mmCIF file of C-alpha atoms in Angstrom:
data_model
loop_
_atom_site.group_PDB
_atom_site.id
_atom_site.type_symbol
_atom_site.label_atom_id
_atom_site.label_comp_id
_atom_site.label_asym_id
_atom_site.label_seq_id
_atom_site.Cartn_x
_atom_site.Cartn_y
_atom_site.Cartn_z
ATOM 1 C CA MET A 23 -9.514 -7.260 -41.537
ATOM 2 C CA LYS A 24 -5.714 -6.868 -40.895
ATOM 3 C CA LYS A 25 -6.776 -4.928 -37.202
ATOM 4 C CA ILE A 26 -8.595 -7.266 -36.447
ATOM 5 C CA LEU A 27 -5.751 -9.949 -36.668
ATOM 6 C CA ILE A 28 -3.346 -7.903 -35.203
ATOM 7 C CA THR A 29 -5.920 -6.894 -31.828
ATOM 8 C CA ALA A 30 -6.394 -10.983 -31.408
ATOM 9 C CA TRP A 31 -2.550 -11.815 -32.321
ATOM 10 C CA TYR A 32 -2.235 -8.931 -28.956
ATOM 11 C CA LEU A 33 -4.548 -10.689 -26.806
ATOM 12 C CA ILE A 34 -3.425 -14.415 -27.470
ATOM 13 C CA PHE A 35 0.826 -14.479 -27.501
ATOM 14 C CA THR A 36 1.666 -10.866 -26.275
ATOM 15 C CA LEU A 37 -1.451 -9.233 -22.977
ATOM 16 C CA PRO A 38 -0.520 -13.291 -21.603
ATOM 17 C CA LEU A 39 3.635 -12.389 -21.540
ATOM 18 C CA MET A 40 3.301 -9.139 -20.052
ATOM 19 C CA THR A 41 1.249 -9.800 -17.485
ATOM 20 C CA GLN A 42 2.669 -12.934 -16.729
ATOM 21 C CA ASN A 43 4.890 -10.868 -13.702
ATOM 22 C CA LEU A 44 4.757 -7.802 -12.738
ATOM 23 C CA TRP A 45 8.472 -8.139 -11.893
ATOM 24 C CA GLY A 46 9.745 -7.315 -14.566
ATOM 25 C CA GLY A 47 13.424 -8.145 -14.269
ATOM 26 C CA LEU A 48 13.371 -7.584 -10.574
ATOM 27 C CA GLU A 49 15.143 -11.243 -9.585
ATOM 28 C CA GLN A 50 13.227 -11.966 -5.949
ATOM 29 C CA GLY A 51 15.428 -12.318 -3.395
ATOM 30 C CA HIS A 52 16.974 -14.556 -1.167
ATOM 31 C CA TYR A 53 12.880 -14.612 1.369
ATOM 32 C CA ASP A 54 9.509 -16.233 0.258
ATOM 33 C CA ILE A 55 7.509 -12.857 0.726
ATOM 34 C CA GLU A 56 4.441 -13.052 3.527
ATOM 35 C CA PHE A 57 1.834 -9.867 3.279
ATOM 36 C CA GLN A 58 -0.456 -9.470 6.372
ATOM 37 C CA THR A 59 -2.859 -6.303 7.154
ATOM 38 C CA ILE A 60 -3.639 -5.086 10.226
ATOM 39 C CA MET A 61 -6.998 -3.251 10.586
ATOM 40 C CA THR A 62 -7.098 -0.752 13.867
ATOM 41 C CA TYR A 63 -8.756 2.698 14.869
ATOM 42 C CA ASP A 64 -5.876 5.437 16.312
ATOM 43 C CA LEU A 65 -7.385 6.969 18.913
ATOM 44 C CA SER A 66 -5.370 10.101 19.873
ATOM 45 C CA GLN A 67 -7.051 11.674 16.293
ATOM 46 C CA PRO A 68 -10.595 12.327 14.709
ATOM 47 C CA ALA A 69 -12.820 9.863 12.741
ATOM 48 C CA LEU A 70 -12.668 10.829 9.164
ATOM 49 C CA THR A 71 -15.607 12.243 8.360
ATOM 50 C CA GLU A 72 -16.806 9.220 5.788
ATOM 51 C CA GLN A 73 -16.343 6.634 7.777
ATOM 52 C CA HIS A 74 -19.366 3.438 7.588
ATOM 53 C CA ASP A 75 -20.088 4.331 11.766
ATOM 54 C CA LEU A 76 -18.974 7.778 12.239
ATOM 55 C CA SER A 77 -20.959 6.806 15.618
ATOM 56 C CA LYS A 78 -18.776 3.868 17.256
ATOM 57 C CA ALA A 79 -16.005 5.746 14.396
ATOM 58 C CA GLN A 80 -15.614 8.423 16.981
ATOM 59 C CA ARG A 81 -14.716 6.698 19.873
ATOM 60 C CA LEU A 82 -12.709 4.390 17.432
ATOM 61 C CA GLY A 83 -10.453 7.412 16.547
ATOM 62 C CA ARG A 84 -9.830 7.679 12.956
ATOM 63 C CA ALA A 85 -9.310 4.295 10.728
ATOM 64 C CA MET A 86 -6.120 2.715 9.605
ATOM 65 C CA GLN A 87 -5.171 -0.024 7.360
ATOM 66 C CA ILE A 88 -1.379 -1.060 7.958
ATOM 67 C CA ASN A 89 0.247 -3.020 5.799
ATOM 68 C CA ILE A 90 3.259 -5.130 6.051
ATOM 69 C CA TRP A 91 5.480 -7.171 4.252
ATOM 70 C CA TYR A 92 8.065 -8.857 5.123
ATOM 71 C CA PRO A 93 10.373 -11.830 5.572
ATOM 72 C CA ALA A 94 9.404 -15.435 5.151
ATOM 73 C CA GLU A 95 10.380 -18.260 5.646
ATOM 74 C CA ASN A 96 10.311 -20.788 2.244
ATOM 75 C CA LYS A 97 7.982 -23.323 2.268
ATOM 76 C CA GLU A 98 6.760 -25.623 -0.946
ATOM 77 C CA GLN A 99 2.437 -24.204 0.137
ATOM 78 C CA LYS A 100 1.857 -21.102 -0.911
ATOM 79 C CA GLU A 101 -0.985 -19.451 -1.230
ATOM 80 C CA LYS A 102 -0.156 -17.014 -3.376
ATOM 81 C CA LEU A 103 -1.977 -13.275 -3.959
ATOM 82 C CA SER A 104 -2.664 -11.278 -6.414
ATOM 83 C CA LEU A 105 -3.272 -7.848 -7.633
ATOM 84 C CA ASN A 106 -6.774 -7.910 -6.557
ATOM 85 C CA ASP A 107 -6.688 -9.390 -3.140
ATOM 86 C CA TYR A 108 -4.440 -4.923 -3.290
ATOM 87 C CA LEU A 109 -6.535 -3.724 -5.595
ATOM 88 C CA LEU A 110 -9.807 -4.523 -2.630
ATOM 89 C CA LEU A 111 -7.783 -3.383 -0.170
ATOM 90 C CA GLU A 112 -8.490 -0.437 -0.970
ATOM 91 C CA GLY A 113 -12.890 -0.799 0.076
ATOM 92 C CA LYS A 114 -11.253 -0.941 3.458
ATOM 93 C CA ALA A 115 -9.733 1.471 3.691
ATOM 94 C CA ILE A 116 -11.816 2.641 6.010
ATOM 95 C CA ASP A 117 -14.880 0.349 6.563
ATOM 96 C CA PHE A 118 -12.820 -2.909 7.389
ATOM 97 C CA GLU A 119 -16.034 -4.649 7.552
ATOM 98 C CA LEU A 120 -16.698 -4.411 3.739
ATOM 99 C CA SER A 121 -17.654 -6.945 1.304
ATOM 100 C CA GLY A 122 -18.458 -8.615 -0.892
ATOM 101 C CA GLU A 123 -19.708 -6.416 -4.206
ATOM 102 C CA ALA A 124 -20.179 -3.407 -1.613
ATOM 103 C CA GLN A 125 -16.207 -3.915 -1.167
ATOM 104 C CA ARG A 126 -15.355 -4.203 -4.732
ATOM 105 C CA GLN A 127 -17.561 -0.881 -5.837
ATOM 106 C CA LYS A 128 -16.303 1.063 -2.614
ATOM 107 C CA ALA A 129 -12.424 0.701 -4.208
ATOM 108 C CA LYS A 130 -13.071 1.159 -7.408
ATOM 109 C CA GLN A 131 -14.180 4.651 -5.935
ATOM 110 C CA PHE A 132 -11.381 5.586 -4.118
ATOM 111 C CA PHE A 133 -8.989 4.160 -5.507
ATOM 112 C CA PHE A 134 -9.907 6.832 -8.812
ATOM 113 C CA ARG A 135 -11.222 8.916 -6.360
ATOM 114 C CA TYR A 136 -9.322 11.743 -7.716
ATOM 115 C CA VAL A 137 -9.573 10.757 -11.490
ATOM 116 C CA PRO A 138 -13.146 9.159 -11.179
ATOM 117 C CA LYS A 139 -13.481 9.275 -15.088
ATOM 118 C CA TYR A 140 -10.931 6.866 -15.198
ATOM 119 C CA GLN A 141 -13.159 4.536 -12.597
ATOM 120 C CA PRO A 142 -14.327 2.057 -15.099
ATOM 121 C CA TYR A 143 -10.227 0.809 -16.223
ATOM 122 C CA PHE A 144 -10.336 -0.410 -12.275
ATOM 123 C CA ASP A 145 -13.126 -3.733 -14.315
ATOM 124 C CA SER A 146 -10.032 -3.752 -16.475
ATOM 125 C CA LEU A 147 -7.542 -4.392 -14.542
ATOM 126 C CA PHE A 148 -9.183 -7.032 -12.215
ATOM 127 C CA LEU A 149 -10.030 -9.024 -15.172
ATOM 128 C CA LEU A 150 -7.177 -9.931 -15.970
ATOM 129 C CA ASN A 151 -5.970 -10.337 -12.387
ATOM 130 C CA LEU A 152 -2.139 -9.986 -12.520
ATOM 131 C CA PRO A 153 -0.027 -12.996 -9.815
ATOM 132 C CA MET A 154 2.357 -11.342 -7.056
ATOM 133 C CA ARG A 155 4.380 -12.873 -5.728
ATOM 134 C CA ALA A 156 3.468 -12.732 -1.421
ATOM 135 C CA ILE A 157 2.112 -14.998 0.336
ATOM 136 C CA ARG A 158 -0.317 -15.762 3.444
ATOM 137 C CA ASN A 159 -0.318 -17.817 6.108
ATOM 138 C CA ALA A 160 3.730 -18.379 6.252
ATOM 139 C CA ARG A 161 5.838 -18.439 9.369
ATOM 140 C CA PRO A 162 8.277 -14.857 10.039
ATOM 141 C CA ALA A 163 12.456 -15.742 8.797
ATOM 142 C CA ASN A 164 14.189 -15.828 11.889
ATOM 143 C CA GLY A 165 15.777 -12.443 12.903
ATOM 144 C CA LYS A 166 15.000 -9.013 12.753
ATOM 145 C CA PHE A 167 15.648 -6.886 9.622
ATOM 146 C CA PRO A 168 14.821 -3.254 9.143
ATOM 147 C CA CYS A 169 11.985 -1.331 8.521
ATOM 148 C CA ILE A 170 11.528 0.988 5.576
ATOM 149 C CA LEU A 171 8.232 2.824 4.781
ATOM 150 C CA LEU A 172 7.091 3.194 1.852
ATOM 151 C CA MET A 173 5.045 6.682 2.483
ATOM 152 C CA HIS A 174 2.461 7.835 -0.302
ATOM 153 C CA GLN A 175 0.995 5.630 -2.117
ATOM 154 C CA ASP A 176 -1.473 3.187 -1.552
ATOM 155 C CA ALA A 177 -0.811 -1.126 -1.588
ATOM 156 C CA PRO A 178 -2.304 -1.625 -5.329
ATOM 157 C CA GLN A 179 0.828 1.183 -6.721
ATOM 158 C CA VAL A 180 3.057 0.235 -4.388
ATOM 159 C CA CYS A 181 3.165 -3.884 -3.995
ATOM 160 C CA VAL A 182 5.394 -4.112 -6.285
ATOM 161 C CA THR A 183 8.442 -2.472 -4.752
ATOM 162 C CA ALA A 184 7.829 -3.942 -1.015
ATOM 163 C CA GLU A 185 7.602 -6.896 -1.613
ATOM 164 C CA TYR A 186 10.528 -6.648 -4.319
ATOM 165 C CA LEU A 187 11.785 -4.990 -0.683
ATOM 166 C CA ALA A 188 10.737 -8.153 1.366
ATOM 167 C CA SER A 189 12.203 -11.047 -0.379
ATOM 168 C CA HIS A 190 15.772 -8.850 0.029
ATOM 169 C CA GLY A 191 15.157 -8.639 3.961
ATOM 170 C CA PHE A 192 13.374 -5.935 4.231
ATOM 171 C CA VAL A 193 9.880 -4.837 6.675
ATOM 172 C CA VAL A 194 7.829 -2.754 4.012
ATOM 173 C CA VAL A 195 4.955 -0.602 5.769
ATOM 174 C CA ASN A 196 2.218 1.042 3.995
ATOM 175 C CA TYR A 197 -0.993 2.865 4.861
ATOM 176 C CA PRO A 198 -3.555 4.195 2.132
ATOM 177 C CA VAL A 199 -3.379 7.709 2.050
ATOM 178 C CA LEU A 200 -5.810 9.466 4.237
ATOM 179 C CA GLY A 201 -6.596 13.719 4.871
ATOM 180 C CA SER A 202 -6.968 14.713 7.899
ATOM 181 C CA PHE A 203 -9.826 15.183 8.252
ATOM 182 C CA SER A 204 -11.509 13.331 5.466
ATOM 183 C CA VAL A 205 -9.897 11.007 3.002
ATOM 184 C CA ASP A 206 -9.445 13.326 0.140
ATOM 185 C CA PHE A 207 -5.792 14.982 1.465
ATOM 186 C CA ASP A 208 -5.100 18.126 2.576
ATOM 187 C CA PHE A 209 -1.971 18.911 0.713
ATOM 188 C CA GLN A 210 -2.419 22.838 0.258
ATOM 189 C CA GLU A 211 -2.109 22.547 4.160
ATOM 190 C CA THR A 212 0.300 21.806 6.900
ATOM 191 C CA THR A 213 -2.121 19.482 8.341
ATOM 192 C CA GLY A 214 -1.554 17.439 6.067
ATOM 193 C CA LEU A 215 2.221 17.141 6.338
ATOM 194 C CA GLU A 216 1.295 17.102 10.470
ATOM 195 C CA THR A 217 -1.101 14.076 10.497
ATOM 196 C CA GLU A 218 1.038 12.307 7.634
ATOM 197 C CA VAL A 219 3.758 11.773 10.263
ATOM 198 C CA ARG A 220 1.537 11.026 14.001
ATOM 199 C CA ASP A 221 0.257 8.955 10.666
ATOM 200 C CA MET A 222 3.707 7.111 9.782
ATOM 201 C CA GLU A 223 4.762 7.330 14.121
ATOM 202 C CA PHE A 224 1.830 4.810 14.588
ATOM 203 C CA ALA A 225 2.496 3.002 12.545
ATOM 204 C CA VAL A 226 5.337 2.448 14.279
ATOM 205 C CA SER A 227 4.566 1.496 17.191
ATOM 206 C CA GLU A 228 2.297 -1.057 15.694
ATOM 207 C CA LEU A 229 5.942 -2.719 14.429
ATOM 208 C CA LYS A 230 6.682 -2.869 18.220
ATOM 209 C CA LYS A 231 4.192 -5.196 18.245
ATOM 210 C CA LEU A 232 6.190 -8.188 15.811
ATOM 211 C CA SER A 233 9.394 -9.590 16.848
ATOM 212 C CA PHE A 234 10.311 -9.604 13.648
ATOM 213 C CA ALA A 235 11.152 -6.003 12.545
ATOM 214 C CA ASP A 236 14.086 -3.837 14.243
ATOM 215 C CA PHE A 237 12.922 -0.953 14.665
ATOM 216 C CA GLU A 238 15.749 1.317 15.697
ATOM 217 C CA ASN A 239 16.970 0.430 11.427
ATOM 218 C CA ILE A 240 14.299 2.308 9.879
ATOM 219 C CA GLY A 241 14.307 3.073 5.918
ATOM 220 C CA LEU A 242 12.673 6.145 4.691
ATOM 221 C CA ILE A 243 11.084 5.745 1.237
ATOM 222 C CA GLY A 244 8.482 9.243 -0.362
ATOM 223 C CA ILE A 245 6.292 9.286 -2.729
ATOM 224 C CA SER A 246 5.944 12.695 -4.760
ATOM 225 C CA TYR A 247 4.326 14.329 -1.454
ATOM 226 C CA GLY A 248 4.745 11.743 1.076
ATOM 227 C CA ALA A 249 9.129 13.065 0.140
ATOM 228 C CA MET A 250 8.757 15.614 2.492
ATOM 229 C CA SER A 251 5.773 13.798 4.756
ATOM 230 C CA VAL A 252 8.943 11.121 5.401
ATOM 231 C CA MET A 253 11.774 14.316 5.760
ATOM 232 C CA ALA A 254 9.847 15.530 8.120
ATOM 233 C CA TYR A 255 9.080 12.128 9.851
ATOM 234 C CA GLN A 256 12.832 11.607 10.094
ATOM 235 C CA LEU A 257 14.162 15.288 11.974
ATOM 236 C CA ARG A 258 12.121 14.215 15.432
ATOM 237 C CA ASN A 259 12.993 10.062 15.533
ATOM 238 C CA PRO A 260 16.837 9.280 15.400
ATOM 239 C CA ALA A 261 15.585 5.936 14.414
ATOM 240 C CA VAL A 262 15.792 7.064 10.714
ATOM 241 C CA LYS A 263 18.406 6.057 8.568
ATOM 242 C CA ALA A 264 17.938 6.431 5.265
ATOM 243 C CA VAL A 265 15.931 8.608 3.781
ATOM 244 C CA ILE A 266 14.789 8.145 -0.575
ATOM 245 C CA SER A 267 12.699 11.089 -2.255
ATOM 246 C CA LEU A 268 10.987 9.755 -4.576
ATOM 247 C CA ASP A 269 9.965 12.045 -7.732
ATOM 248 C CA GLY A 270 9.757 14.351 -4.430
ATOM 249 C CA GLY A 271 7.445 17.428 -4.044
ATOM 250 C CA ILE A 272 10.281 18.977 -1.697
ATOM 251 C CA THR A 273 10.609 22.663 -3.612
ATOM 252 C CA ASP A 274 7.570 22.358 -5.231
ATOM 253 C CA SER A 275 6.103 26.179 -4.623
ATOM 254 C CA TRP A 276 3.049 24.431 -2.505
ATOM 255 C CA GLY A 277 5.413 22.615 -0.571
ATOM 256 C CA PHE A 278 7.274 25.192 0.456
#
C-alpha cells in the first residue's frame, strides 16, 4: 500500500514538475526560436539502400533531412513544438513522404535502431508530449547570425542545446546520423568519416540560401564520433572559427 501511495504521489505531483520544461535551469536568450526542416537530396552521393522508393532515390541521390533552428522575432501568437515533433522527424529521416502511424512506427525503429530492445520506451516518451520552446511560422530576426553545426546526434537528442543556442543568436544546423550506404553508420571505416564531412559541406551549401545565416562564421560541436568529423571538416574549411568536442572519440582506438 505504501508503495502504491508513493507511486501515486510521484505521478500526480513530481512527474509534472519534472516534465514542464526539458530546458531545466537554462535561461532563454533574447530571441524567440524558429525551427524548420529542409527535405532534400544530395545528388553527389548515392542513395541509401533503405530509401523507400530506391529507383526514384537512385535518380535523386542521398536523402538529407536538414534541421535548422534560428533566432526569430518575438511574437504573441506562438505554435510551440513538443518533443513529439522532434521524435516524429525520425520517421522521415530518409522517407520524406511518410505520415501518420507509418511515420511514428518508422520513427520508433530509427530512433532505437542500434538498441531495438528499447523501442517500447518510445511510446512512453511520446505519451508525455513534453513541451519545447521552438515555434513555427515566425519571421527570422533582423541581421545575420553565425552558424553552428551540431553533429552526430539526431534532432530529439540535441533539440534542447539547439534551441538554447538559437535563442542566444546562432543558426544551428543538424541532420540525422546516417551511414555511407545505409542508415547504419560505418564508424569503423574511414568512409564514415568522409561521408559525415561531405554531409556537413552539403548542409552548409543549403545554409547559403538563407539570408540570415552568416556562413563565413561557423562553429562546430562534435558529439562522440562527431568530434573527429568536425575536426576533419575544420581542416578543410577556413570559415570555421571554433570547434568543441563533447565526449569526443578523437583518441579512441578506432579513431586512429
